[in-house]
Amino acid sequence: MKITVLVSRLLLGFLYLVFGLDYFLRFIPYQPPQHPGAAGVFKAGLLAAGYFYPMQKVIQIAGGLSLLSNWYAPFFAVVLFPISVNVFLFHTLLVPSGWLMGVLLLVPNLLLGLGYRSCYRGLFTARPKV
């Protein structure tokens, strides 16, 4: 399991760091696709909000750095999980041609959750005492 966690942590950290930085620095040369239908409406709504993409990309950069450096990695695996789920659902339900990107984010994130499960015991307490 140690190798699985290491590979998953490095892959996820690298992907989130690169794509988070690319939003601000534009070093990957590509044309952003114009998504038709519901995917386009969804993306336009997020862009119109103004704050969503910059906030998400800052979280991705922080999470990527955390996973690559193994500093607070279990915490950022949890923080990045909703982003991984959303990317997976977007790329499998709304733009099925991009399903691989969703899988490349969700599977390592799930494997990290499994590998770090001992760190999450307190989160799954039915009736916590304060």
Coordinates of C-alpha atoms in Angstrom, one line a residue:
M1 CA 0.0 0.0 0.0
K2 CA 2.9 2.4 0.6
I3 CA 3.9 2.3 -3.1
T4 CA 0.2 2.8 -4.2
V5 CA -0.1 5.8 -1.9
L6 CA 3.2 7.2 -3.1
V7 CA 2.3 6.9 -6.8
S8 CA -1.2 8.2 -6.2
R9 CA 0.0 11.1 -4.2
L10 CA 2.7 12.1 -6.7
L11 CA 0.4 11.7 -9.7
L12 CA -2.5 13.7 -8.1
G13 CA -0.1 16.3 -6.8
F14 CA 1.5 16.8 -10.2
L15 CA -1.8 17.0 -12.1
Y16 CA -3.3 19.5 -9.7
L17 CA -0.2 21.6 -9.5
V18 CA 0.4 21.8 -13.3
F19 CA -3.2 22.5 -14.2
G20 CA -3.7 24.9 -11.3
L21 CA -0.6 26.9 -12.4
D22 CA -1.6 26.8 -16.0
Y23 CA -4.7 28.7 -15.2
F24 CA -2.6 31.7 -14.1
L25 CA 0.5 31.3 -16.2
R26 CA -0.9 29.8 -19.5
F27 CA 2.2 27.7 -20.3
I28 CA 0.3 24.8 -21.9
P29 CA -0.5 25.8 -25.5
Y30 CA -4.1 24.8 -26.3
Q31 CA -7.4 26.3 -27.1
P32 CA -10.0 25.9 -24.4
P33 CA -12.8 23.9 -25.9
Q34 CA -16.2 25.4 -26.5
H35 CA -18.5 22.9 -24.8
P36 CA -22.0 22.6 -26.4
G37 CA -25.3 22.2 -24.5
A38 CA -25.4 21.7 -20.7
A39 CA -21.6 21.5 -20.4
G40 CA -21.3 25.0 -21.9
V41 CA -24.0 26.5 -19.8
F42 CA -22.5 25.0 -16.6
K43 CA -19.0 26.3 -17.5
A44 CA -20.4 29.7 -18.5
G45 CA -22.1 30.0 -15.1
L46 CA -19.0 29.2 -13.2
L47 CA -17.0 31.7 -15.2
A48 CA -19.7 34.4 -14.8
A49 CA -19.5 34.0 -11.0
G50 CA -16.0 35.5 -11.3
Y51 CA -14.5 34.0 -8.1
F52 CA -15.0 30.3 -8.7
Y53 CA -12.1 29.4 -11.1
P54 CA -9.4 31.5 -9.3
M55 CA -10.5 30.1 -6.0
Q56 CA -10.5 26.5 -7.3
K57 CA -7.1 26.9 -9.0
V58 CA -5.5 28.3 -5.8
I59 CA -6.8 25.3 -3.9
Q60 CA -5.5 23.0 -6.6
I61 CA -2.0 24.6 -6.4
A62 CA -1.9 24.4 -2.6
G63 CA -3.2 20.8 -2.7
G64 CA -0.7 19.9 -5.4
L65 CA 2.2 21.3 -3.5
S66 CA 1.0 19.6 -0.3
L67 CA 0.7 16.2 -2.0
L68 CA 4.1 16.5 -3.7
S69 CA 5.9 17.5 -0.5
N70 CA 3.8 15.1 1.7
W71 CA 3.0 18.0 4.0
Y72 CA -0.6 17.8 5.3
A73 CA -1.3 15.3 2.5
P74 CA -4.2 13.5 4.2
F75 CA -5.9 16.9 4.7
F76 CA -5.5 18.1 1.2
A77 CA -6.6 14.7 -0.2
V78 CA -9.9 15.4 1.5
V79 CA -10.0 19.0 0.3
L80 CA -9.3 18.0 -3.3
F81 CA -11.8 15.1 -3.3
P82 CA -14.8 17.2 -4.3
I83 CA -12.9 18.8 -7.1
S84 CA -11.9 15.3 -8.3
V85 CA -15.5 14.1 -8.1
N86 CA -16.8 17.2 -10.0
V87 CA -14.2 16.8 -12.8
F88 CA -15.0 13.1 -13.1
L89 CA -18.8 13.8 -13.3
F90 CA -18.3 16.7 -15.8
H91 CA -16.1 14.6 -18.0
T92 CA -18.2 11.5 -17.9
L93 CA -21.7 12.9 -18.0
L94 CA -21.5 16.2 -19.8
V95 CA -18.4 15.8 -22.0
P96 CA -17.9 12.0 -22.3
S97 CA -14.9 12.3 -24.6
G98 CA -12.8 13.6 -21.7
W99 CA -13.6 10.7 -19.3
L100 CA -10.0 9.8 -18.9
M101 CA -9.1 13.0 -17.1
G102 CA -11.8 12.4 -14.6
V103 CA -10.6 8.9 -13.9
L104 CA -7.0 10.1 -13.6
L105 CA -8.1 12.4 -10.8
L106 CA -10.7 10.3 -9.0
V107 CA -9.0 7.0 -8.8
P108 CA -5.7 8.2 -7.2
N109 CA -7.8 10.4 -4.8
L110 CA -9.9 7.3 -3.8
L111 CA -6.7 5.3 -3.3
L112 CA -5.3 8.1 -1.1
G113 CA -8.4 8.0 1.0
L114 CA -8.0 4.3 1.4
G115 CA -4.3 4.6 2.3
Y116 CA -4.9 7.5 4.7
R117 CA -8.0 5.9 6.3
S118 CA -6.4 5.8 9.7
C119 CA -6.1 9.6 9.6
Y120 CA -9.8 9.9 9.0
R121 CA -11.1 7.8 11.9
G122 CA -12.3 10.9 13.8
L123 CA -14.3 12.1 10.8
F124 CA -16.5 9.0 10.8
T125 CA -17.7 9.3 14.4
A126 CA -21.5 9.0 14.6
R127 CA -21.9 10.9 17.8
P128 CA -18.8 13.0 18.6
K129 CA -18.2 14.3 22.0
V130 CA -17.1 18.0 22.3

